[in-house]
Structure formats: C-alpha cells, structure tokens
Coordinates of C-alpha atoms and ligand atoms in Angstrom, one line a residue:
X26 CA -31.7 3.5 35.1
X27 CA -31.6 4.6 31.5
X28 CA -32.3 1.9 29.0
X29 CA -33.1 -0.6 31.7
X30 CA -36.5 -2.1 31.2
X31 CA -38.7 -3.2 34.0
X32 CA -37.7 -6.8 33.7
X33 CA -33.9 -6.1 33.7
X34 CA -31.7 -6.0 36.7
X35 CA -28.2 -4.8 37.3
X36 CA -25.8 -7.1 39.1
X37 CA -22.3 -6.3 40.1
X38 CA -19.5 -8.4 38.6
X39 CA -16.5 -8.7 40.9
X40 CA -13.2 -10.3 40.7
X41 CA -13.5 -13.9 42.1
X42 CA -11.0 -15.7 44.2
X43 CA -7.6 -15.5 42.6
X44 CA -6.1 -18.3 44.5
X45 CA -4.3 -16.1 47.0
X46 CA -3.0 -13.6 44.5
X47 CA -3.8 -9.9 44.9
X48 CA -3.1 -6.8 43.0
X49 CA -3.0 -8.8 39.8
X50 CA -2.5 -6.6 36.7
X51 CA -5.2 -6.5 34.0
X52 CA -3.5 -7.2 30.7
X53 CA -6.6 -7.3 28.5
X54 CA -10.1 -6.0 28.7
X55 CA -12.2 -7.8 26.2
X56 CA -15.5 -6.0 26.6
X57 CA -16.7 -2.4 26.6
X58 CA -19.7 -0.6 28.0
X59 CA -22.8 -1.5 26.1
X60 CA -21.6 -4.9 24.9
X61 CA -24.1 -7.7 24.9
X62 CA -22.3 -10.7 26.1
X63 CA -23.1 -14.4 26.6
X64 CA -22.6 -16.2 29.9
X65 CA -18.9 -17.2 30.3
X66 CA -17.8 -14.7 27.7
X67 CA -14.3 -13.5 28.8
X68 CA -14.4 -10.1 30.4
X69 CA -10.8 -9.6 31.4
X70 CA -7.4 -11.3 31.4
X71 CA -5.3 -11.0 34.5
X72 CA -1.7 -11.9 34.6
X73 CA 0.4 -12.4 37.7
X74 CA 3.9 -13.7 37.7
X75 CA 2.4 -17.1 38.3
X76 CA -0.6 -17.4 36.1
X77 CA -2.7 -15.9 33.4
X78 CA -6.4 -16.0 34.2
X79 CA -9.5 -15.2 32.2
X80 CA -12.4 -13.8 34.1
X81 CA -15.6 -15.0 32.5
X82 CA -19.1 -13.3 32.8
X83 CA -21.3 -14.9 35.4
X84 CA -24.4 -14.5 33.2
X85 CA -25.5 -13.2 29.9
X86 CA -26.3 -9.5 29.8
X87 CA -25.2 -6.1 28.8
X88 CA -22.0 -4.6 30.2
X89 CA -22.6 -1.4 32.1
X90 CA -20.3 0.9 34.1
X91 CA -17.1 -0.9 33.3
X92 CA -14.5 0.5 35.7
X93 CA -11.5 -1.6 34.8
X94 CA -8.8 -0.8 32.3
X95 CA -5.5 -2.4 31.2
X96 CA -2.9 -1.9 33.8
X97 CA -5.2 -1.8 36.7
X98 CA -4.3 -4.1 39.6
X99 CA -7.2 -6.2 40.9
X100 CA -7.8 -8.4 43.9
X101 CA -10.6 -10.6 44.9
X102 CA -13.8 -8.6 45.3
X103 CA -12.7 -5.6 43.1
X104 CA -15.6 -4.4 41.0
X105 CA -15.3 -5.0 37.3
X106 CA -18.6 -3.7 35.9
X107 CA -22.3 -4.2 36.3
X108 CA -24.2 -6.5 34.1
X109 CA -27.7 -5.7 32.9
X110 CA -29.4 -9.0 33.2
X111 CA -32.8 -9.9 31.7
X112 CA -35.5 -11.0 34.1
X113 CA -36.4 -10.0 37.6
X114 CA -34.4 -12.8 39.2
X115 CA -31.0 -12.9 37.6
X116 CA -29.3 -16.1 38.3
X117 CA -26.5 -15.9 40.7
X118 CA -23.1 -17.0 39.2
X119 CA -21.7 -20.3 40.3
X120 CA -19.2 -19.8 43.0
X121 CA -15.6 -20.5 42.2
X122 CA -15.0 -24.2 42.4
X123 CA -11.7 -23.9 44.3
X124 CA -12.7 -21.1 46.5
X125 CA -16.4 -20.6 47.1
X126 CA -17.6 -17.0 47.3
X127 CA -17.9 -15.8 50.8
X128 CA -21.4 -16.3 52.0
X129 CA -21.5 -12.7 53.2
X130 CA -21.1 -11.5 49.7
X131 CA -24.6 -10.3 48.8
X132 CA -24.1 -10.1 45.0
X133 CA -22.8 -12.7 42.7
X134 CA -19.2 -12.5 41.7
X135 CA -17.8 -13.7 38.4
X136 CA -17.2 -17.4 38.2
X137 CA -13.7 -18.7 39.0
X138 CA -11.2 -17.4 36.5
X139 CA -9.9 -19.9 34.1
X140 CA -6.3 -20.4 34.8
X141 CA -4.5 -20.2 31.5
X142 CA -0.9 -20.4 32.6
X143 CA 0.5 -21.7 35.7
X144 CA 4.0 -21.0 36.8
X145 CA 5.2 -23.4 39.4
X146 CA 8.8 -23.1 40.5
X147 CA 11.1 -25.7 39.0
X148 CA 11.1 -28.8 41.2
X149 CA 14.4 -30.5 41.7
X150 CA 13.8 -34.2 41.9
X151 CA 15.9 -36.7 43.7
X152 CA 15.5 -39.0 40.6
X153 CA 17.6 -36.5 38.9
X154 CA 20.0 -38.3 36.7
X155 CA 21.4 -34.9 36.1
X156 CA 24.1 -32.9 37.6
X157 CA 27.5 -34.1 36.7
X158 CA 26.5 -36.3 33.8
X159 CA 25.2 -33.3 31.9
X160 CA 21.8 -35.1 31.5
X161 CA 18.8 -33.5 33.0
X162 CA 15.5 -35.3 33.3
X163 CA 12.6 -33.1 32.4
X164 CA 9.2 -33.9 33.8
X165 CA 5.7 -32.3 33.6
X166 CA 5.5 -29.3 36.0
X167 CA 2.6 -28.6 38.3
X168 CA -0.5 -28.2 36.2
X169 CA -2.6 -26.8 39.0
X170 CA -5.9 -28.7 39.2
X171 CA -5.6 -30.1 35.7
X172 CA -5.2 -33.8 35.3
X173 CA -4.8 -36.1 32.3
X174 CA -4.1 -33.1 30.1
X175 CA -3.8 -34.0 26.4
X176 CA -0.7 -33.2 24.5
X177 CA -1.8 -31.5 21.3
X178 CA 1.6 -30.7 19.9
X179 CA 5.1 -31.9 20.4
X180 CA 7.4 -29.2 19.2
X181 CA 10.7 -30.9 19.4
X182 CA 12.2 -34.1 18.2
X183 CA 14.8 -36.4 19.7
X184 CA 18.2 -34.9 19.1
X185 CA 16.9 -31.3 18.7
X186 CA 19.0 -28.6 20.3
X187 CA 16.8 -26.3 22.4
X188 CA 17.3 -23.1 24.1
X189 CA 16.2 -22.5 27.6
X190 CA 12.5 -21.7 27.6
X191 CA 12.0 -23.1 24.1
X192 CA 8.6 -24.7 23.9
X193 CA 8.7 -28.5 24.2
X194 CA 5.0 -29.4 24.2
X195 CA 1.7 -27.8 24.0
X196 CA -1.0 -29.2 26.3
X197 CA -4.6 -28.3 26.0
X198 CA -7.3 -28.9 28.5
X199 CA -10.9 -28.0 27.8
X200 CA -10.2 -24.7 29.6
X201 CA -6.7 -23.7 28.5
X202 CA -3.7 -24.3 26.3
X203 CA -0.3 -24.5 28.0
X204 CA 3.0 -24.4 26.4
X205 CA 5.7 -26.3 28.4
X206 CA 9.1 -24.8 27.9
X207 CA 12.5 -26.3 28.4
X208 CA 14.0 -25.6 31.8
X209 CA 17.4 -25.2 30.3
X210 CA 19.3 -25.3 27.0
X211 CA 20.4 -28.7 25.8
X212 CA 19.9 -31.5 23.4
X213 CA 16.6 -33.4 23.6
X214 CA 17.1 -37.1 24.3
X215 CA 14.7 -40.0 25.0
X216 CA 11.6 -38.0 24.2
X217 CA 8.7 -40.1 25.4
X218 CA 5.8 -38.0 24.7
X219 CA 3.6 -37.8 21.6
X220 CA 0.5 -36.0 20.5
X221 CA -2.5 -37.5 22.1
X222 CA -0.8 -38.6 25.3
X223 CA -2.4 -37.4 28.5
X224 CA 0.0 -36.0 31.0
X225 CA 0.0 -35.3 34.7
X226 CA 2.4 -33.5 37.0
X227 CA 5.7 -35.4 37.2
X228 CA 5.3 -37.4 34.0
X229 CA 8.6 -37.9 32.2
X230 CA 9.0 -35.8 29.0
X231 CA 12.6 -36.2 28.0
X232 CA 16.2 -35.7 29.1
X233 CA 18.2 -32.7 28.2
X234 CA 21.8 -33.5 27.4
X235 CA 24.3 -30.8 28.1
X236 CA 22.0 -29.2 30.6
X237 CA 23.8 -29.6 33.8
X238 CA 22.0 -29.4 37.0
X239 CA 19.4 -31.5 38.8
X240 CA 16.4 -33.0 37.2
X241 CA 13.6 -30.6 37.0
X242 CA 10.0 -30.2 35.9
X243 CA 9.9 -28.6 32.6
X244 CA 9.6 -24.9 32.9
X245 CA 6.3 -23.6 33.9
X246 CA 3.6 -24.1 31.3
X247 CA 3.9 -20.7 29.8
X248 CA 2.4 -18.6 27.3
X249 CA -0.7 -19.7 25.4
X250 CA -0.1 -20.6 21.8
X251 CA -2.4 -20.9 18.9
X252 CA -4.1 -24.2 19.1
X253 CA -3.1 -26.2 16.1
X254 CA -5.5 -26.1 13.3
X255 CA -6.0 -29.3 11.4
X256 CA -3.5 -30.8 9.1
X257 CA -0.6 -29.1 7.7
X258 CA 1.9 -27.0 9.5
X259 CA 3.6 -27.9 12.7
X260 CA 1.4 -30.1 14.8
X261 CA -1.7 -29.4 12.9
X262 CA -4.1 -32.2 13.1
X263 CA -2.8 -33.2 16.4
X264 CA -5.6 -34.0 18.7
X265 CA -6.4 -35.4 22.0
X266 CA -6.2 -39.1 22.2
X267 CA -9.5 -40.7 21.3
X268 CA -10.6 -37.9 19.1
X269 CA -10.4 -38.2 15.4
X270 CA -8.5 -35.6 13.5
X271 CA -9.5 -33.4 10.8
X272 CA -8.0 -33.2 7.3
X273 CA -4.9 -31.2 6.7
X274 CA -5.9 -27.7 5.7
X275 CA -3.6 -25.1 4.4
X276 CA -2.7 -22.0 6.4
X277 CA -2.5 -19.7 3.5
X278 CA 0.1 -17.0 3.7
X279 CA -1.4 -13.5 3.2
X280 CA -0.5 -13.5 -0.4
X281 CA -1.0 -17.1 -1.2
X282 CA -4.4 -17.9 -0.1
X283 CA -3.8 -21.6 -0.5
X284 CA -0.3 -22.2 -1.2
X285 CA 1.9 -25.1 -0.5
X286 CA 2.5 -26.8 2.7
X287 CA 5.8 -25.2 3.1
X288 CA 4.3 -21.8 2.8
X289 CA 2.1 -22.4 5.8
X290 CA 4.4 -24.1 8.1
X291 CA 5.1 -22.2 11.3
X292 CA 8.5 -22.9 12.6
X293 CA 8.5 -24.9 15.8
X294 CA 8.8 -22.7 18.9
X295 CA 7.6 -19.6 17.0
X296 CA 4.4 -19.7 18.9
X297 CA 2.3 -16.6 19.6
X298 CA 1.6 -15.4 23.0
X299 CA -2.2 -15.2 23.3
X300 CA -5.1 -16.2 25.5
X301 CA -7.6 -18.9 24.8
X302 CA -10.3 -16.4 23.8
X303 CA -7.9 -14.8 21.3
X304 CA -6.8 -18.2 20.0
X305 CA -10.4 -19.3 19.6
X306 CA -11.2 -16.1 17.8
X307 CA -8.2 -16.5 15.5
X308 CA -9.0 -20.1 14.8
X309 CA -12.6 -19.2 13.8
X310 CA -11.2 -16.7 11.3
X311 CA -8.5 -19.0 10.1
X312 CA -5.8 -16.6 11.3
X313 CA -2.3 -17.9 11.9
X314 CA -1.5 -16.2 15.2
X315 CA 2.2 -16.4 14.6
X316 CA 1.6 -13.9 11.8
X317 CA 0.0 -11.4 14.1
X318 CA 1.9 -8.7 15.8
X319 CA 1.0 -8.5 19.5
X320 CA 0.4 -5.2 21.1
X321 CA -0.2 -6.4 24.6
X322 CA 2.3 -6.8 27.4
X323 CA 5.3 -8.9 26.4
X324 CA 4.0 -9.0 22.8
X325 CA 0.8 -10.7 23.8
X326 CA -1.6 -10.9 20.9
X327 CA -5.1 -9.5 21.7
X328 CA -8.4 -10.0 20.0
X329 CA -8.0 -6.4 18.7
X330 CA -4.7 -7.4 17.2
X331 CA -6.3 -10.2 15.3
X332 CA -9.1 -7.9 14.1
X333 CA -6.6 -5.4 13.0
X334 CA -4.6 -8.1 11.2
X335 CA -7.6 -9.3 9.4
X336 CA -8.6 -5.8 8.4
X337 CA -5.1 -5.1 7.2
X338 CA -5.1 -8.2 5.1
X339 CA -8.5 -7.5 3.6
X340 CA -7.7 -4.0 2.7
X341 CA -4.1 -4.6 1.6
X342 CA -3.8 -4.0 -2.2
X343 CA -3.0 -7.4 -3.5
X344 CA -0.3 -7.9 -6.0
X345 CA -1.4 -9.1 -9.4
X346 CA -0.3 -12.6 -8.7
X347 CA -1.6 -12.6 -5.1
X348 CA -4.9 -11.4 -6.3
X349 CA -5.2 -14.3 -8.7
X350 CA -4.1 -16.8 -6.1
X351 CA -6.2 -15.6 -3.2
X352 CA -9.3 -15.1 -5.3
X353 CA -10.1 -12.0 -3.2
X354 CA -11.8 -13.7 -0.4
X355 CA -12.6 -10.7 1.8
X356 CA -16.3 -11.4 1.8
X357 CA -18.5 -9.9 4.5
X358 CA -19.6 -12.3 7.3
X359 CA -23.1 -13.6 7.5
X360 CA -24.9 -11.4 10.0
X361 CA -25.6 -13.0 13.3
X362 CA -29.3 -13.6 14.2
X363 CA -31.2 -14.3 17.3
X364 CA -33.1 -17.3 16.2
X365 CA -34.9 -17.5 19.5
X366 CA -37.1 -14.7 18.3
X367 CA -38.6 -17.2 15.8
X368 CA -39.1 -20.2 18.0
X369 CA -37.4 -22.4 20.6
X370 CA -33.8 -23.2 20.0
X371 CA -31.1 -25.3 21.5
X372 CA -27.4 -24.5 21.3
X373 CA -25.1 -27.5 20.7
X374 CA -21.4 -26.9 20.7
X375 CA -19.6 -28.3 17.7
X376 CA -17.0 -31.0 18.2
X377 CA -13.5 -29.6 17.8
X378 CA -13.0 -31.6 14.6
X379 CA -16.0 -30.0 13.0
X380 CA -14.8 -26.5 13.8
X381 CA -11.4 -27.3 12.3
X382 CA -12.9 -28.9 9.2
X383 CA -15.2 -25.9 8.8
X384 CA -12.3 -23.4 8.8
X385 CA -10.4 -25.6 6.4
X386 CA -13.3 -26.1 4.0
X387 CA -14.1 -22.4 4.0
X388 CA -10.5 -21.6 3.2
X389 CA -10.5 -24.1 0.4
X390 CA -13.8 -23.0 -1.0
X391 CA -13.0 -19.3 -0.8
X392 CA -9.5 -19.6 -2.2
X393 CA -10.0 -22.1 -5.0
X394 CA -12.0 -21.4 -8.1
X395 CA -13.7 -24.8 -8.4
X396 CA -15.0 -26.5 -11.5
X397 CA -16.7 -29.9 -11.2
X398 CA -16.6 -32.3 -14.1
X399 CA -19.3 -35.1 -14.0
X400 CA -19.0 -38.4 -15.8
X401 CA -19.8 -42.1 -15.3
X402 CA -17.5 -45.1 -15.4
X403 CA -18.7 -48.6 -16.4
X404 CA -17.7 -50.8 -13.5
X405 CA -19.6 -54.0 -14.6
X406 CA -16.4 -55.9 -15.1
X407 CA -14.7 -54.3 -12.1
X408 CA -17.5 -55.4 -9.8
X409 CA -17.4 -59.0 -11.1
X410 CA -13.7 -59.1 -10.6
X411 CA -13.9 -57.3 -7.2
X412 CA -16.2 -60.0 -5.8
X413 CA -14.2 -63.0 -7.0
X414 CA -10.9 -61.4 -6.0
X415 CA -12.3 -60.8 -2.5
X416 CA -13.0 -64.5 -2.2
X417 CA -9.7 -65.5 -3.7
X418 CA -7.6 -63.2 -1.6
X419 CA -9.6 -63.4 1.6
X420 CA -9.3 -59.6 1.8
X421 CA -12.5 -57.5 1.5
X422 CA -12.0 -55.4 -1.6
X423 CA -14.3 -52.5 -1.8
X424 CA -14.4 -50.1 -4.7
X425 CA -12.2 -47.6 -3.0
X426 CA -8.8 -49.2 -3.5
X427 CA -9.5 -49.7 -7.2
X428 CA -10.5 -46.1 -7.6
X429 CA -7.4 -45.0 -5.7
X430 CA -5.2 -47.0 -8.0
X431 CA -7.0 -45.7 -11.1
X432 CA -6.8 -42.1 -9.9
X433 CA -3.1 -42.5 -9.1
X434 CA -2.3 -44.2 -12.4
X435 CA -4.1 -41.4 -14.4
X436 CA -2.1 -38.8 -12.4
X437 CA 1.1 -40.2 -14.0
X438 CA -0.1 -39.2 -17.4
X439 CA -1.6 -35.9 -16.1
X440 CA 0.9 -34.8 -13.5
X441 CA -0.7 -31.4 -12.9
X442 CA -3.3 -33.4 -10.9
X443 CA -0.4 -34.3 -8.6
X444 CA 0.7 -30.7 -7.9
X445 CA 0.2 -27.8 -5.6
X446 CA 0.4 -24.1 -6.4
X447 CA 3.6 -22.4 -5.1
X448 CA 2.9 -19.9 -2.4
X449 CA 3.4 -16.9 -4.7
X450 CA 1.1 -18.4 -7.3
X451 CA 3.8 -18.3 -10.0
X452 CA 4.8 -22.0 -10.2
X453 CA 3.5 -25.5 -9.7
X454 CA 5.1 -27.9 -7.3
X455 CA 5.0 -31.2 -9.1
X456 CA 5.2 -34.2 -6.7
X457 CA 7.3 -37.3 -7.5
X458 CA 5.3 -39.3 -5.0
X459 CA 1.7 -40.2 -4.8
X460 CA -0.3 -40.3 -1.5
X461 CA -4.0 -40.3 -1.8
X462 CA -6.5 -39.3 0.9
X463 CA -10.0 -40.5 1.3
X464 CA -12.8 -38.8 3.2
X465 CA -14.0 -40.9 6.1
X466 CA -17.2 -40.4 7.9
X467 CA -16.7 -40.6 11.7
X468 CA -19.0 -40.0 14.6
X469 CA -17.2 -36.7 15.2
X470 CA -17.1 -35.6 11.7
X471 CA -15.1 -35.7 8.5
X472 CA -11.5 -36.8 8.5
X473 CA -9.2 -37.5 5.6
X474 CA -6.6 -40.3 6.2
X475 CA -3.9 -40.5 3.6
X476 CA -2.7 -43.8 2.0
X477 CA 0.9 -43.5 1.1
X478 CA 2.8 -44.5 -2.0
X479 CA -0.2 -45.6 -4.0
X480 CA 1.9 -46.0 -7.2
X481 CA 3.9 -48.8 -5.7
X482 CA 1.1 -50.7 -3.9
X483 CA -1.2 -53.4 -5.2
X484 CA -5.0 -53.5 -4.8
X485 CA -4.9 -55.9 -1.8
X486 CA -2.3 -53.7 0.0
X487 CA -4.4 -50.6 -0.7
X488 CA -7.5 -52.3 0.5
X489 CA -5.8 -53.2 3.7
X490 CA -4.4 -49.7 4.2
X491 CA -7.8 -48.2 3.5
X492 CA -9.5 -50.5 6.0
X493 CA -6.9 -49.9 8.7
X494 CA -7.0 -46.1 8.3
X495 CA -10.9 -46.1 8.1
X496 CA -11.0 -48.0 11.4
X497 CA -8.5 -45.8 13.0
X498 CA -10.5 -42.8 11.8
X499 CA -13.7 -44.1 13.3
X500 CA -12.0 -45.0 16.5
X501 CA -10.4 -41.5 16.7
X502 CA -6.9 -43.1 16.6
X503 CA -5.5 -41.5 13.5
X504 CA -2.1 -39.9 14.0
X505 CA -1.4 -36.5 12.6
X506 CA 1.1 -37.9 10.1
X507 CA -1.5 -40.3 8.8
X508 CA -3.5 -37.3 7.6
X509 CA -0.7 -35.3 6.0
X510 CA 0.9 -35.2 2.7
X511 CA -2.0 -36.1 0.5
X512 CA -1.7 -35.3 -3.2
X513 CA -5.4 -35.9 -4.2
X514 CA -8.5 -36.9 -2.3
X515 CA -11.4 -39.3 -2.9
X516 CA -14.8 -38.7 -1.3
X517 CA -16.9 -41.8 -1.7
X518 CA -20.5 -41.5 -0.8
X519 CA -21.4 -44.6 -2.9
X520 CA -21.6 -47.0 0.1
X521 CA -24.1 -44.6 1.7
X522 CA -26.5 -45.1 -1.2
X523 CA -26.4 -41.7 -2.7
X524 CA -26.8 -41.6 -6.5
X525 CA -26.2 -38.7 -8.9
X526 CA -23.4 -36.1 -8.8
X527 CA -22.2 -33.7 -6.1
X528 CA -19.5 -31.0 -5.9
X529 CA -16.7 -32.1 -3.5
X530 CA -14.5 -29.3 -2.2
X531 CA -10.9 -29.5 -3.2
X532 CA -8.8 -30.4 -0.1
X533 CA -6.2 -27.6 -0.5
X534 CA -3.3 -27.4 -1.1
X535 CA -4.2 -30.4 -3.3
X536 CA -5.7 -29.4 -6.6
X537 CA -8.4 -32.0 -7.2
X538 CA -10.8 -34.3 -5.5
X539 CA -12.9 -37.2 -6.9
X540 CA -16.5 -37.5 -5.6
X541 CA -18.0 -41.0 -6.1
X542 CA -21.7 -41.8 -5.8
X543 CA -23.6 -45.1 -5.8
X544 CA -23.3 -47.2 -8.9
X545 CA -26.5 -48.3 -10.6
X546 CA -27.5 -50.5 -13.5
X547 CA -28.3 -48.5 -16.6
X548 CA -29.1 -49.2 -20.2
X549 CA -26.0 -48.3 -22.2
X550 CA -26.0 -48.3 -26.1
X551 CA -23.2 -50.4 -27.5
X552 CA -23.8 -49.3 -31.1
X553 CA -26.3 -52.0 -31.8
X554 CA -28.4 -52.5 -28.7
X555 CA -28.9 -51.3 -25.1
X556 CA -26.9 -53.3 -22.6
X557 CA -27.4 -53.4 -18.9
X558 CA -24.2 -51.9 -17.4
X559 CA -23.3 -51.0 -13.9
X560 CA -22.4 -47.3 -14.1
X561 CA -20.5 -45.4 -11.4
X562 CA -21.1 -41.6 -11.2
X563 CA -18.0 -39.6 -10.8
X564 CA -17.7 -35.9 -9.8
X565 CA -14.2 -34.5 -10.3
X566 CA -13.7 -31.0 -8.7
X567 CA -10.5 -29.3 -9.6
X568 CA -8.6 -26.0 -9.0
X569 CA -9.1 -24.0 -12.2
X570 CA -6.1 -21.9 -11.4
X571 CA -3.9 -25.0 -11.9
X572 CA -5.9 -27.2 -14.3
X573 CA -7.6 -26.2 -17.5
X574 CA -10.9 -27.6 -18.4
X575 CA -9.5 -29.4 -21.4
X576 CA -6.8 -31.0 -19.3
X577 CA -9.4 -32.1 -16.7
X578 CA -11.6 -33.5 -19.5
X579 CA -8.7 -35.6 -20.8
X580 CA -7.8 -36.8 -17.3
X581 CA -11.5 -37.7 -16.7
X582 CA -11.6 -39.7 -19.9
X583 CA -8.4 -41.5 -18.9
X584 CA -9.8 -42.2 -15.5
X585 CA -13.1 -43.6 -16.8
X586 CA -11.2 -45.9 -19.2
X587 CA -8.9 -47.2 -16.4
X588 CA -11.9 -47.9 -14.1
X589 CA -13.8 -49.5 -16.9
X590 CA -10.9 -51.8 -17.9
X591 CA -8.8 -52.9 -15.1
X592 CA -6.2 -54.4 -17.5
X593 CA -5.1 -50.8 -18.2
X594 CA -4.0 -50.5 -14.6
X595 CA -1.3 -53.0 -15.3
X596 CA 0.1 -51.0 -18.3
Ligands
LIG609 N1 -21.5 -47.8 -5.5 C1 -22.1 -48.9 -5.0 N2 -21.7 -49.5 -3.9 C2 -20.6 -49.0 -3.3 C3 -20.0 -47.9 -3.7 C4 -20.5 -47.3 -4.8 N3 -19.9 -46.2 -5.3 N4 -19.0 -47.6 -2.8 C5 -19.0 -48.6 -1.9 N5 -20.0 -49.4 -2.2 C6 -20.3 -50.6 -1.4 C7 -19.1 -51.3 -1.1 O1 -18.6 -52.1 -2.1 C8 -19.6 -52.2 0.1 O2 -20.4 -53.2 -0.5 P1 -20.1 -54.8 -0.3 O3 -20.1 -54.9 1.2 O4 -21.2 -55.4 -0.9 O5 -18.8 -55.0 -0.9 C9 -20.5 -51.2 0.8 O6 -20.9 -50.3 -0.2 C10 -19.9 -50.5 1.9 O7 -18.6 -50.0 1.5 P2 -17.9 -49.0 2.5 O8 -18.4 -47.6 2.3 O9 -18.0 -49.5 3.9 O10 -16.4 -49.1 2.1 P3 -15.6 -48.2 1.1 O11 -14.2 -48.8 1.1 O12 -16.3 -48.0 -0.2 O13 -15.6 -46.8 1.8 C11 -15.1 -45.1 3.5 C12 -14.8 -46.6 3.0 C13 -14.2 -44.9 4.7 C14 -14.8 -44.2 2.3 C15 -16.6 -45.0 3.8 O14 -16.9 -45.9 4.9 C16 -17.0 -43.6 4.2 O15 -16.7 -43.1 5.3 N6 -17.7 -42.9 3.3 C17 -18.1 -41.6 3.5 C18 -17.2 -40.5 3.0 C19 -17.7 -39.1 3.2 O16 -18.2 -38.8 4.3 N7 -17.6 -38.3 2.2 C20 -18.1 -37.0 2.2 C21 -17.0 -36.0 2.5 S1 -17.4 -34.4 2.3 O17 -18.3 -34.2 3.6

C-alpha cells in the first residue's frame, strides 16, 4: 500500500450499532482522505428522525479510502473508511457499550456513536393537571441512557410566552448538549429548574398555561446549541452544579471586538443547530454560533461553516471605527507541534472553566490595547486600622474590601473607569451603578465573582460579601448572576506572597483592572528622613481606546491617596 510503512496497518472502520436504526442519513462528514486524526475524533454525524449521532474514530491514524458522503444512508456494519494505524498490532476499538460488536466481526468497528439528540415521543402522564384547565405539566423527556444531566442554561423565565418547540432548557452531559423544547405554545408557570440542577427523565420543569392537553414530557431534546461561553450573554457562565464558573467574557460582535454586554447577547431561543464537535470548535475560536449561517440539513451549522465564518470575518474590510475597536485581531494561530518527538508527554484535558477563561482572556487581550500603570500606595495606617477594626467588628477584614471601596470611590471622580465601549466603538456607556469583580483562585481555575453596589456598602458589608463569594467560588457554587455585571475588576495576588508588579488583563467589556501584589516595608523619604512604611504595589491595566494615559495617571494618584488615607473614603 502506497505510503504505508512496514509498521502501519489498515483497519476497516464500520458503522457501529445504531440502537436499532438503519438507513440513517449522513448529515456531516468531518474528515477527508489523508487526514491524520486522533482517537475519538468525530468522523461522521448521522441523523435519524430520532437522534443525531456522532461516530468517533476507534483509534488514532490516517483516514484512507473514505467511502461515505453526505446524504448516504448507513446501517450497522456499513464501511466508513479505513484507518492507517501505526504499529503492527493496532488496538481494537472498544465495542459499543449498549450493543457489543458481534463476535463474528473480525475487524474493529468504530466505537458506539455518541447520541447527541434523542427524540422520544411525548409521554402523556396521568399526573397531567392539564386538559381542560389549560395548564400542562412539562417534564423532562426520555434522555436515553443519560442520568443526572446538568442544566447549563434556562432559556425561559416564569411568565414568558413560548411557542411550541421554543427551547426551554439546555442540558449538557459530558457527551452531548441537548436543547429541551416546549411541547406546546403557552405561558411558562412555576418554573422549577435552574442552571446547575441535574435532571432525569420525568423531572418536573414547569407548567404551560394555555396549552391545553395532557401533561407531557417536554418535547424531545432537540438540536444542539452552542454551549454557553462564560459570562455575558444569555446563560453564559452557567455551569454544572459543583463546578465553578468563569468570568463573564464578551462575545464581540464582528465589528465590535469587545463591545458592550448588550451587543453580545444572543436572544433566548435563537440557538444554532450544530453538533458537539462543531460547538467545541466554535467555542475554541470564540465564535458565537448564532451568528453563523448553517449550510447543513435544516440549517445545521457545520465545522466548515464556522471556518468560513471566521475567514469571512478576518478578510472583511473593517470600517474605520470597527478597525479601531477590534484592533485587527486576525492573527495566525500558533502552529501545532508533536511534542512527543522531543520526549515523553502526557495529555491532560483542561477543565471546562479553564477553556472558557482562555477564550475570554484571549479575546480581551487581542481586542484591547492595554496599558499598565504601576504605582505604590502607603497602607501603613490602613493596616493598623484593618487589624483593630477586625477585632472590633468580629469580621475578618482583609485588604480586598478596602481596595474595592477605594477603587469605587475613585471611579466617581473618574467615571470613564466605570464605562464600556459601545458596540460600534463610537460612544461610551457610562454606568450609574458600581459592581466590582475580584479574581478568585479556585481548584478549577480563575473565576471573577462580582460584588454589587459597592458605592452604597460599608467595609464590613463588603468584607462579608467578598468572603461569601470567595467561598462559593472555591466550592464551585457561584451562580451565573453572581459573575455578571462587573464594572471593574481587582486581581489580588498579595495574599499569595508575590511582590512587584504584573500586567493584569482587562476583563472586557470592563475597561480597567487593578492588580495588587504583596505589601512590604520600605524606607520612604518624608522630606527630612527615611521612614519605614508599608507599601502596596498596584498595577492598573486599562483600555487605551477608552482611557487616556493622563486620565489614568490622575485616577491612579487619586486611588493611591484614598488607600493611603482612609478618611478620604468618607468624603
Ligand atoms: N499584601 C500583603 N498581605 C496581603 C495582601 C497584600 N496585598 N493581600 C492579602 N493579604 C493578606 C491578607 O490580609 C490576609 O492576611 P491576614 O490573615 O493576616 O489578615 C492573607 O493575606 C490572606 O488573604 P486572602 O488572600 O485570603 O484574602 P483576600 O481578601 O485578600 O483575597 C481572594 C481573597 C479571593 C482575592 C484571594 O483568596 C485569591 O483568590 N487571590 C488570588 C487571585 C488571583 O488568582 N488573581 C490572578 C488572576 S489572573 O490569573
């Protein structure tokens, strides 16, 4: 065989057990001849009237002799391609869990397809509560073999009017994302489900008023939707229970590159139809799938559509304003490398929160021209006060609440620090409220809980809010709304013992972030002599599109004064 070295072997890849379905149409072919693929890379997507299934590769190798194209109808055992596998003894694929490969089958088949969408018939329930009253009880439909599936998004609120088939919830198991549509039109009442809940078949979701008929399971979990990215936009930041959540990132519109929250919000129910592989790909690129036109069956978005969308955005001639706003972030990717050629390696999957943070931080870094201003604040008096006040109040007062109050107070005098750039880049949105986020280090990565209404709270209240939110962050119990709406962020590394400055990344669509390092005693000249003073290093990064250097310098001076003399906080 041409190109096949002595240690390689060809193995047939066949369609595994499809759970009784046959002649299932191929709606997407994700590989082509000659592609080098990893084990479990998705080869095909099949879609019957009951389910969408991804067929993953049984082993790593090179695709040869692909015989399948979109529109073909496949059944169990149909040949998909051959796989050129390294090594004389290619490992056999694991048999499908639900339906082991027939022992007579001499060659390994692909592993069990990952069911993406299951379409059970509506299940009238005797506990209906429906019919004549016009109230219809909606419960979780058959989820196949999935159990305790986390809700990652609730797309409706109590009182919302929904059309039949409008998405109510998005569930995400480790294998798939499922959208649960309304079984009928009506008004949502008694919604019992929230992001983070884990659901099973039959669990109560809500009632639908005005939807006559018997109680039913919600419509089949239907099309796949883009998994929510962290933070802003509908459902962003929603995570499985027990997992911490990432900071709210922007979903820049094509022209905005980092605009306001409103610019990035995808309307509820406007979810894209795409498979998990496509969603994962889009997520990695920071692409909002609802912006991508699907070329597949029923408007399904394919990986090629996402690629074309990105190419189009990168090559689109930006308007003068958009170019300024986006900062022209079409940089080439870092070429992939096979590190195993240099030595032994181990692949460790990133926690979801890290992936989400990575995308958000990249967007912020690429879209925002950062400047970091370094300074030091004298906290000798603050420290003395902090210790006695902790004893007096019985509440542990760390530096953080004082810094938060100082940052917020200085923002009153310098309101551009409490703004976001309008999506078109031609205006500032000035905020009349002041919510401050703080970076919290958790076992699963960085999250940014947001303390609300800092202007109207005292230090003790702020300390309690910070402590509560930090604990929730560490325990993975933060709610999405507790990470949204920040106006400014603080990243304090001081408690970790790091001294000197650093360059924190602005948490877009905010326009500034304060980095804090460890305070240390330093000799400070008072005009006559050197005095030992406790100095706190500050690193203020800001969006230079919004804030001029002189403005930032004035803000920094004001901030340093406030921190150095607490009495000013009372002014
Ligand atoms: N200089 C000296 N000491 C400091 C300090 C500083 N800048 N900041 C905090 N400390 C002290 C605190 O006062 C406390 O000391 P005492 O117990 O004697 O009072 C101790 O360090 C521990 O404080 P803490 O870190 O637990 O509490 P905090 O309120 O200052 O911070 C939180 C809370 C959530 C911000 C912190 O725990 C944390 O997670 N920090 C990491 C943030 C991070 O990862 N940033 C990077 C983001 S970008 O990747």
